[in-house]
């Protein structure tokens, strides 16, 4: 049977500029009135005054739906209402809540929920374009069940289209692309791959670059099997590059900058030098393709791709990729100055933040601040310390921002990273530099009212930690002064600077590192404050931990006072009481605490008697986790310390008894 054009849905497939038009016959009563004008999904434009479709100037490829028909008032009303529901004005973050109330639920629905409900209630007027728009709404939603809802909708529409023989309703490549994108946004790589296989099996439909890009992006956002995801992304890229179809079909799957960016992201997520180098090679390949194509905008490298490659090198452990990351920053700044890649490449806040984070990690990995790698980048990088270079990058960001570049505006996170670099550096004057940054943040927030540079708990903790590590005269007092300032500001209403257990622990650690006659007492006073605050508020953020108690014990040991052994053991007794009687798991005595008590007795004028040493070791055995390798190693270290102390007493029998206890630890 032949169908007149007026009652046929026209399917126009645009493949790299070649249009293939197919008429999908239908007997449905509304088939002749789907749309008043040609409607295209994806890149492209309709040609005025004709029933044809022309690809956009950007070379967009894919399938577009075109209906040569005259819409009825009912159809126009359906299209208008669906458009209103999906309008950005009705969108809220997290899937959005529409202002409309539903009588059935008596509550506000999210935008995709309302759109889907309206679509299903008016399915006799709907077509695949409407379905695809709703699937796209689910893809953009932050609803945790969005992917399942989108998949259920596509399955339901497929069944209806088959049962009613409504080809104009049947999901097509664009519908599946929207569904795959829904999985991709949630890192559901397995589901994306499943529907890639489905699209490949659809008669008369070929996958395009959008399909491939969505599947690769699913691997890029997946938290599982990151190395396997990178390998699979490279496989898909090779498939796209090696298509043996005719020119038009090959153009539809030809990789673009989005493809390369997603694959590079997969490699960055997988980590390691080899993957970083592979990511950089893909960037160079894209640069060559861009120039060879006459600077086709589809192949233009952008800031995101450069940032991903930079981050791949910056994330190599021990700072082994910093030199390469710095070189990429230099390249990006050269491109910005020269207007390269049509001015689409320019360092932004992420660029600088990645490098600052890398320098902070390098500072922690090696206090000499030389990247620790296989030797390829073992220089000290122009003699800069890690913290100093992090500071220079921050200064550069501030200068660019003052000059009007809003894309490089430093935030609280950036300032915190630089303070952490100073704290970990161990350099002379580093604590002063960290506290200066804290003061600068507070002053900027006060004068400008800009919350993005507002100091928070992490900011104060970094500065306190810097003083704790400084081990300079007066550093413990400086750390405690910052803690007191935090408390005053928090009580005054600034909830962003609420002290937590790390704030207190760092202060106790400062006294422990500094030592001196009053160190143990000052540390114990801080412990009393913590316990009183926790008892009063029940706030887990200030609940004392094993680190808290062990640090106080160590502070007593470092005081070298007469009787410091007894004071240290009293804290250990307190830990046991909190654990055994109060059921406080965080106070469970550990090998670190016992080791610190032994040191306290060693440093005490009284000295450690053999019976007391044996008693402490026997108590420790009750708490050693035999299944925890580190705990067993720490316990053995404690036995070594006990033997060393007892060796000075020339009590061979006591040493033999201690060694017998060690044997018990190893064989129980």
XYZ file of C-alpha atoms in Angstrom:
668
model
C 0.000 0.000 0.000
C 1.255 3.507 -0.795
C 0.875 6.359 1.606
C 0.499 9.987 0.585
C 3.145 12.377 1.836
C 0.573 14.115 4.027
C 0.143 10.980 6.138
C 3.738 9.848 6.270
C 6.439 10.632 8.792
C 9.589 11.625 6.953
C 12.882 10.435 8.396
C 15.882 12.394 7.184
C 19.269 10.988 8.055
C 22.111 13.466 7.738
C 25.491 11.785 7.409
C 28.318 14.202 6.832
C 26.270 16.335 4.489
C 24.540 13.502 2.602
C 20.827 13.335 3.206
C 18.964 10.040 3.097
C 15.208 10.369 3.317
C 12.954 7.462 4.264
C 9.183 7.503 4.588
C 7.852 5.631 7.583
C 4.198 4.748 6.894
C 1.729 4.816 9.726
C -1.959 4.267 10.161
C -2.265 6.234 13.382
C -4.903 8.959 13.273
C -2.481 11.697 14.350
C 0.340 10.719 11.978
C -0.520 13.521 9.586
C -0.341 16.172 12.242
C 2.841 15.726 14.199
C 4.538 19.057 13.613
C 3.844 22.267 11.814
C 7.511 22.695 10.915
C 10.536 20.515 10.479
C 12.024 19.563 13.823
C 15.657 18.504 14.126
C 17.416 16.898 17.024
C 21.124 17.606 17.359
C 23.220 19.854 15.174
C 21.730 21.039 11.912
C 19.211 23.405 10.401
C 16.073 23.119 8.366
C 16.057 24.653 4.925
C 13.381 27.308 4.658
C 10.606 26.501 2.252
C 11.570 22.873 1.775
C 11.212 19.470 3.384
C 14.933 18.917 3.546
C 17.592 19.027 6.224
C 21.015 20.579 5.947
C 23.882 19.910 8.327
C 25.097 22.806 10.403
C 28.239 24.696 9.486
C 30.013 22.953 12.336
C 29.763 19.668 10.480
C 27.321 18.120 12.913
C 26.230 14.676 11.903
C 23.538 12.292 12.995
C 19.897 11.495 12.568
C 17.217 14.173 12.405
C 13.506 13.735 12.294
C 11.470 15.777 9.857
C 7.723 15.743 9.496
C 6.142 17.188 6.390
C 2.670 17.698 7.732
C 0.224 20.209 9.077
C -0.320 20.226 12.832
C -3.749 20.198 14.419
C -4.580 22.541 17.290
C -4.358 19.565 19.683
C -0.874 18.670 18.506
C 0.304 22.239 18.680
C -1.046 22.503 22.218
C 0.745 19.265 23.202
C 4.059 20.485 21.760
C 3.711 23.881 23.425
C 2.850 22.421 26.811
C 5.737 19.936 26.729
C 8.080 22.754 25.769
C 6.823 24.816 28.699
C 7.370 21.928 31.112
C 10.929 21.446 29.859
C 11.678 25.155 29.845
C 14.750 26.206 31.861
C 12.481 28.577 33.789
C 10.819 25.558 35.357
C 14.110 23.811 36.033
C 15.651 23.561 39.476
C 18.948 22.000 40.468
C 18.811 18.301 41.110
C 16.127 17.620 38.528
C 14.108 20.629 39.479
C 10.704 21.122 40.948
C 8.036 22.516 38.708
C 5.615 25.090 40.062
C 2.749 22.960 38.876
C 0.862 20.872 41.391
C -0.484 17.456 40.501
C -3.844 16.420 41.863
C -2.794 12.766 41.938
C 0.240 13.274 44.189
C -0.670 16.535 45.830
C 3.006 17.572 45.723
C 5.471 19.158 43.390
C 7.040 16.904 40.778
C 10.490 17.180 39.328
C 10.725 18.502 35.794
C 11.393 15.119 34.114
C 8.663 13.455 36.195
C 6.099 15.997 35.064
C 7.295 15.854 31.450
C 7.085 12.065 31.423
C 3.641 12.092 32.988
C 2.395 14.583 30.413
C 3.955 12.567 27.570
C 2.354 9.287 28.647
C -1.019 10.941 29.232
C -0.949 12.271 25.657
C 0.849 9.443 23.918
C -1.583 9.514 20.985
C -0.159 12.941 20.054
C 3.487 12.140 20.786
C 6.344 11.171 18.496
C 9.955 10.081 18.911
C 11.088 13.697 19.209
C 8.898 14.173 22.273
C 10.153 10.929 23.754
C 13.782 11.899 23.164
C 13.283 15.277 24.816
C 11.933 13.629 27.955
C 14.788 11.103 28.019
C 17.150 14.063 27.711
C 15.448 15.692 30.701
C 16.111 12.565 32.751
C 19.752 12.663 31.608
C 20.110 16.208 32.971
C 18.350 15.358 36.219
C 20.223 14.732 39.455
C 17.612 12.274 40.624
C 19.359 9.090 41.787
C 16.800 6.998 39.907
C 17.007 9.053 36.710
C 18.842 6.405 34.677
C 16.374 3.685 35.664
C 13.419 5.958 34.882
C 14.844 6.872 31.483
C 15.503 3.230 30.630
C 12.007 2.235 31.744
C 10.480 4.983 29.587
C 12.399 3.904 26.474
C 11.403 0.274 27.069
C 7.748 1.237 27.475
C 7.689 3.420 24.372
C 9.384 0.681 22.344
C 6.667 -1.775 23.366
C 3.853 0.663 22.531
C 5.373 1.503 19.152
C 5.654 -2.191 18.275
C 2.182 -3.096 19.514
C 0.466 -0.205 17.728
C 2.787 -0.270 14.686
C 3.651 3.360 15.232
C 6.981 3.831 13.526
C 6.907 7.561 14.213
C 7.036 6.749 17.951
C 9.750 4.100 17.824
C 12.981 5.156 19.633
C 15.792 5.965 17.222
C 19.518 6.663 17.401
C 18.944 10.036 19.037
C 16.734 8.513 21.717
C 19.369 5.925 22.518
C 22.083 8.590 22.473
C 20.114 10.507 25.108
C 19.705 7.310 27.144
C 23.400 6.438 26.870
C 24.199 9.999 27.939
C 22.007 9.430 30.991
C 24.172 6.440 31.939
C 27.370 8.321 31.051
C 26.602 11.191 33.438
C 26.369 8.651 36.239
C 29.442 6.638 35.335
C 27.351 3.561 34.444
C 29.780 2.253 31.842
C 28.304 -1.266 31.672
C 24.832 0.059 30.841
C 26.267 2.470 28.276
C 28.077 -0.412 26.584
C 24.888 -2.488 26.672
C 22.939 0.140 24.772
C 25.803 0.757 22.367
C 25.363 -2.874 21.338
C 21.587 -2.330 21.011
C 22.046 0.690 18.747
C 24.473 -1.265 16.583
C 21.799 -3.904 16.122
C 19.038 -1.524 15.061
C 18.133 -1.989 11.380
C 19.027 0.984 9.211
C 20.651 2.910 12.054
C 24.366 3.461 12.529
C 26.114 4.707 15.617
C 27.624 8.169 15.324
C 30.248 10.208 17.133
C 27.694 11.283 19.736
C 27.053 7.640 20.632
C 30.727 6.811 20.909
C 31.470 9.980 22.870
C 28.759 9.210 25.396
C 30.044 5.665 25.960
C 33.634 6.899 26.350
C 32.402 9.574 28.758
C 30.687 6.852 30.788
C 34.081 5.203 31.257
C 35.609 8.603 32.096
C 33.087 9.241 34.876
C 32.976 5.673 36.195
C 34.556 5.037 39.587
C 35.096 1.366 38.859
C 37.910 -0.335 36.958
C 39.589 2.907 35.899
C 42.445 1.137 34.155
C 40.071 -1.109 32.248
C 37.997 1.943 31.358
C 41.042 3.661 29.861
C 41.858 0.596 27.748
C 38.275 0.382 26.521
C 38.208 4.102 25.695
C 41.308 3.661 23.534
C 39.634 0.713 21.774
C 36.557 2.789 20.988
C 38.727 5.625 19.713
C 40.520 3.193 17.386
C 37.126 1.955 16.127
C 36.101 5.509 15.313
C 39.370 6.216 13.479
C 39.381 2.955 11.514
C 35.831 2.934 10.120
C 35.857 1.213 6.714
C 32.399 2.416 5.681
C 31.794 4.824 2.832
C 32.871 8.427 3.250
C 29.528 9.681 4.532
C 29.177 6.973 7.171
C 32.816 7.353 8.230
C 32.313 11.079 8.729
C 29.457 10.365 11.136
C 31.748 8.478 13.523
C 34.911 10.484 13.003
C 36.369 11.460 16.405
C 36.365 15.110 17.409
C 37.859 17.126 20.250
C 35.125 15.864 22.581
C 36.184 12.292 21.834
C 39.841 12.998 22.492
C 38.998 14.918 25.645
C 36.973 12.020 27.059
C 39.677 9.452 26.267
C 42.314 11.699 27.832
C 40.115 11.957 30.930
C 39.971 8.157 31.135
C 43.757 7.962 30.976
C 44.091 10.665 33.623
C 41.724 8.795 35.935
C 43.713 5.577 35.476
C 46.811 7.340 36.772
C 50.490 6.610 36.380
C 53.265 7.891 34.140
C 52.482 5.601 31.189
C 48.879 6.789 31.013
C 49.957 10.420 31.399
C 52.335 10.041 28.471
C 49.615 8.348 26.410
C 47.281 11.254 27.213
C 49.924 13.749 26.093
C 50.438 11.849 22.827
C 46.694 12.018 22.137
C 46.825 15.768 22.710
C 49.659 16.068 20.185
C 47.676 13.906 17.743
C 44.671 16.192 18.089
C 46.877 19.242 17.525
C 48.202 17.693 14.307
C 44.705 16.812 13.112
C 43.529 20.340 13.834
C 46.272 21.889 11.722
C 45.930 19.300 8.929
C 42.173 19.952 8.694
C 42.659 23.640 8.080
C 41.750 24.338 11.707
C 38.374 22.599 11.709
C 36.646 23.797 14.880
C 35.448 20.232 15.585
C 39.088 19.296 16.171
C 40.167 22.391 18.068
C 42.021 21.472 21.299
C 40.553 23.336 24.247
C 41.470 24.247 27.791
C 39.697 21.183 29.198
C 41.904 18.755 27.244
C 45.110 20.584 28.153
C 43.995 20.623 31.795
C 43.346 16.879 31.761
C 46.817 16.132 30.410
C 48.388 18.538 32.891
C 46.441 16.905 35.724
C 47.605 13.452 34.573
C 51.237 14.482 35.092
C 50.493 16.542 38.210
C 48.842 13.506 39.826
C 51.869 11.221 39.512
C 52.885 10.284 43.037
C 55.883 11.927 44.586
C 55.836 14.841 42.176
C 57.364 12.774 39.375
C 55.382 14.542 36.674
C 55.655 18.131 37.853
C 58.192 19.235 35.238
C 55.953 17.987 32.417
C 52.919 19.607 34.019
C 54.796 22.898 34.269
C 55.720 22.600 30.581
C 52.042 22.197 29.674
C 51.205 25.328 31.677
C 53.894 27.206 29.730
C 52.413 25.896 26.474
C 48.923 27.037 27.486
C 50.179 30.506 28.377
C 51.984 30.728 25.005
C 48.778 29.743 23.194
C 46.820 32.374 25.081
C 49.389 35.028 24.190
C 49.480 33.977 20.522
C 45.729 33.405 20.192
C 46.405 29.791 19.206
C 43.535 27.335 18.539
C 41.369 30.372 17.891
C 41.997 31.666 21.401
C 40.255 28.614 22.913
C 43.134 27.647 25.184
C 43.948 29.622 28.307
C 45.010 28.554 31.804
C 42.159 28.732 34.287
C 41.670 28.107 37.989
C 41.752 24.333 37.485
C 45.097 24.582 35.690
C 46.776 26.406 38.538
C 44.982 24.395 41.234
C 46.237 21.089 39.781
C 49.814 22.326 39.763
C 49.545 23.761 43.263
C 48.139 20.452 44.500
C 51.043 18.619 42.841
C 53.605 20.867 44.512
C 51.834 20.372 47.850
C 52.084 16.590 47.440
C 55.738 16.902 46.451
C 56.364 18.907 49.607
C 54.918 16.075 51.659
C 56.770 13.350 49.745
C 60.192 14.880 50.054
C 61.106 17.669 52.466
C 63.993 18.565 50.203
C 61.234 19.328 47.699
C 62.797 17.537 44.749
C 60.398 15.489 42.610
C 60.962 11.838 43.449
C 60.614 9.841 40.236
C 62.654 7.612 37.986
C 65.267 10.286 37.419
C 63.755 11.876 34.330
C 62.706 14.878 36.379
C 65.026 14.663 39.368
C 66.202 18.267 39.165
C 65.069 20.742 41.769
C 63.172 22.671 39.078
C 65.049 25.961 39.005
C 65.948 25.627 42.672
C 62.443 26.349 43.874
C 61.078 24.627 46.943
C 57.703 23.002 46.541
C 55.991 25.444 48.877
C 57.691 28.434 47.277
C 56.569 27.345 43.806
C 53.015 26.786 45.054
C 53.111 30.321 46.467
C 54.389 31.699 43.143
C 51.515 30.039 41.278
C 49.026 31.546 43.722
C 50.629 34.970 43.266
C 50.327 34.514 39.492
C 46.626 33.665 39.838
C 46.018 36.742 41.965
C 47.796 38.946 39.424
C 45.810 37.599 36.469
C 42.571 37.975 38.419
C 43.388 41.575 39.295
C 44.023 42.180 35.574
C 40.472 41.087 34.787
C 40.704 37.328 34.109
C 37.802 35.925 36.143
C 38.642 32.363 35.042
C 41.677 32.245 37.330
C 40.113 33.598 40.478
C 41.721 31.908 43.508
C 39.322 30.299 45.961
C 39.491 29.071 49.530
C 40.533 25.618 48.275
C 43.546 27.088 46.456
C 44.675 29.119 49.467
C 44.265 26.051 51.685
C 46.458 23.987 49.335
C 49.258 26.538 49.451
C 49.036 26.720 53.260
C 49.248 22.917 53.370
C 52.370 23.090 51.177
C 54.002 25.489 53.629
C 52.933 23.302 56.569
C 54.488 20.190 55.026
C 57.655 21.836 53.791
C 59.525 21.961 57.095
C 61.366 25.056 55.923
C 62.376 27.858 58.224
C 59.663 30.489 58.293
C 57.072 28.227 56.664
C 54.602 28.506 59.558
C 54.797 32.292 59.390
C 54.061 32.158 55.642
C 51.051 29.907 56.229
C 49.611 32.182 58.908
C 50.202 35.208 56.660
C 48.053 33.560 53.981
C 45.342 32.900 56.542
C 45.382 36.559 57.550
C 45.275 37.600 53.880
C 42.180 35.444 53.283
C 40.392 36.894 56.278
C 41.219 40.437 55.247
C 40.012 39.892 51.654
C 36.767 38.327 52.815
C 36.213 41.159 55.272
C 36.860 44.018 52.823
C 35.174 42.518 49.745
C 32.500 40.330 51.309
C 33.594 37.601 48.875
C 32.643 34.226 50.389
C 34.750 32.320 47.837
C 37.951 33.317 49.674
C 36.560 32.997 53.157
C 38.759 31.117 55.622
C 37.274 27.868 56.892
C 38.160 25.107 59.338
C 40.648 23.599 56.891
C 42.377 26.988 56.544
C 42.908 27.310 60.293
C 43.904 23.656 60.635
C 46.582 24.080 57.956
C 48.043 27.097 59.744
C 47.920 25.326 63.124
C 49.567 22.264 61.582
C 52.295 24.482 60.132
C 53.144 25.752 63.625
C 52.959 22.224 65.039
C 55.540 21.045 62.500
C 57.761 24.092 62.922
C 59.174 22.966 66.288
C 60.407 26.505 66.856
C 60.506 28.430 70.116
C 56.970 29.623 70.838
C 55.403 27.605 67.989
C 53.068 25.698 70.324
C 51.776 28.975 71.760
C 51.193 30.298 68.224
C 49.253 27.154 67.331
C 47.083 27.428 70.440
C 46.468 31.128 69.776
C 45.027 30.206 66.378
C 42.818 27.572 67.997
C 41.526 30.164 70.470
C 40.852 32.555 67.585
C 38.856 29.819 65.825
C 36.731 29.270 68.902
C 36.041 32.994 69.329
C 35.004 33.399 65.697
C 32.833 30.278 65.807
C 31.101 31.394 69.000
C 30.647 34.776 67.320
C 28.586 33.133 64.584
C 31.105 32.104 61.903
C 30.198 28.435 61.437
C 32.755 28.027 58.632
C 35.600 28.011 61.166
C 34.191 25.515 63.642
C 37.098 23.803 65.479
C 37.197 20.033 65.047
C 39.249 17.239 66.585
C 42.045 17.843 64.068
C 42.314 21.439 65.303
C 42.825 20.246 68.887
C 45.053 17.307 67.910
C 47.366 19.607 65.948
C 47.715 21.879 68.974
C 48.482 18.922 71.237
C 50.967 17.720 68.629
C 52.597 21.160 68.709
C 53.233 20.781 72.444
C 54.383 17.208 71.906
C 56.923 18.273 69.255
C 58.098 21.338 71.160
C 58.609 19.537 74.465
C 59.838 21.278 77.561
C 58.802 21.143 81.232
C 55.297 22.501 80.655
C 54.464 20.576 77.470
C 52.692 17.668 79.145
C 50.558 19.915 81.346
C 49.502 22.168 78.442
C 48.639 19.141 76.311
C 46.597 17.620 79.126
C 44.710 20.898 79.575
C 43.746 20.732 75.898
C 42.557 17.144 76.410
C 40.380 18.331 79.305
C 38.866 20.998 77.013
C 38.139 18.426 74.320
C 36.483 15.953 76.676
C 34.420 18.669 78.356
C 33.295 20.004 74.976
C 32.364 16.532 73.761
C 30.509 15.671 76.964
C 28.605 18.956 76.775
C 27.663 18.851 73.082
C 27.890 15.202 72.019
C 29.388 16.528 68.787
C 31.378 13.780 67.047
C 33.477 16.456 65.317
C 35.290 17.038 68.613
C 35.299 13.481 69.902
C 38.794 12.541 71.185
C 40.601 9.775 69.313
C 43.537 7.438 69.868
C 45.718 10.120 68.267
C 44.517 12.634 70.858
C 45.419 10.487 73.860
C 48.697 9.193 72.391
C 49.804 12.758 71.605
C 49.162 13.847 75.204
C 51.178 10.880 76.471
C 53.982 11.798 74.076
C 53.896 15.414 75.302
C 54.484 14.137 78.850
C 57.363 12.008 77.559
C 58.917 15.032 75.861
C 58.679 17.114 79.041
C 61.559 15.128 80.646
C 60.113 16.042 84.030
C 60.583 13.973 87.129
C 57.510 11.793 87.319
C 56.533 12.228 83.684
C 56.326 8.431 83.404
C 53.601 8.321 86.049
C 51.723 11.190 84.382
C 51.917 9.450 81.008
C 50.729 6.129 82.431
C 47.835 7.934 84.122
C 46.608 8.999 80.667
C 46.921 5.381 79.520
C 44.840 4.289 82.522
C 42.274 6.944 81.556
C 42.141 5.545 78.018
C 41.462 2.049 79.348
C 38.716 3.391 81.604
C 37.005 5.249 78.757
C 37.234 2.157 76.578
C 36.387 -0.572 79.077
C 33.810 1.216 81.220
C 32.359 3.872 78.907
C 32.504 1.783 75.737
C 34.344 4.538 73.854
C 35.970 2.695 70.937
C 38.054 5.744 69.983
C 39.861 5.511 73.351
C 40.978 1.903 72.893
C 44.669 1.807 73.923
C 46.977 1.031 70.997
C 50.631 0.166 70.562
C 51.495 3.815 69.867
C 50.178 4.829 73.283
C 52.080 2.042 75.068
C 55.273 2.957 73.209
C 54.890 6.591 74.306
C 54.413 5.528 77.933
C 57.624 3.478 77.813
C 59.462 6.529 76.439
C 58.027 8.658 79.233
C 59.359 6.220 81.828
C 62.692 6.196 80.015
C 62.837 10.008 80.159
C 61.741 10.147 83.781
C 64.333 10.509 86.504
C 62.713 7.549 88.205
C 63.505 5.268 85.282
C 61.703 2.151 84.096
C 61.805 -0.782 86.499
C 61.740 -4.317 85.043
C 58.426 -5.233 86.729
C 56.719 -2.100 85.369
C 58.048 -2.783 81.855
C 56.736 -6.349 81.965
C 53.394 -5.149 83.287
C 52.989 -2.591 80.491
C 53.897 -5.144 77.820
C 51.432 -7.692 79.191
C 48.694 -5.028 79.159
C 49.610 -4.146 75.575
C 49.218 -7.761 74.430
C 45.528 -7.568 75.320
C 45.014 -4.810 72.745
C 47.269 -5.864 69.871
C 45.293 -6.782 66.756
C 47.037 -9.960 65.582
C 45.366 -9.662 62.163
C 46.723 -6.153 61.630
C 50.249 -6.287 60.238
C 51.056 -2.698 61.173
C 49.829 -3.226 64.719
C 52.075 -6.265 65.099
C 55.077 -4.330 63.732
C 54.400 -1.441 66.131
C 54.128 -3.925 68.999
C 57.503 -5.431 68.109
C 58.991 -1.925 68.049
C 57.644 -1.411 71.558
C 59.272 -4.660 72.690
C 62.558 -3.459 71.146
C 62.308 -0.237 73.136
C 61.599 -2.145 76.357
C 64.615 -4.405 75.797
C 66.814 -1.383 75.085
C 65.728 0.319 78.302
C 66.113 -2.846 80.399
C 69.483 -3.596 78.881
C 70.887 -0.669 80.837
C 69.741 -2.343 84.058
C 71.801 -5.478 83.361
C 68.795 -7.535 84.430
C 69.196 -10.479 82.040
C 66.304 -12.379 83.617
C 63.925 -9.461 82.945
C 65.053 -9.262 79.317
C 64.443 -12.996 78.888
C 60.948 -12.629 80.319
C 60.250 -9.741 77.901
C 61.470 -11.834 74.964
C 59.193 -14.643 76.143
C 56.290 -12.222 75.963
C 57.329 -11.289 72.407
C 57.284 -14.982 71.461
C 53.772 -15.176 72.849
C 52.768 -12.281 70.569
C 54.223 -14.000 67.512
C 52.674 -17.425 68.101
C 49.251 -16.750 69.598
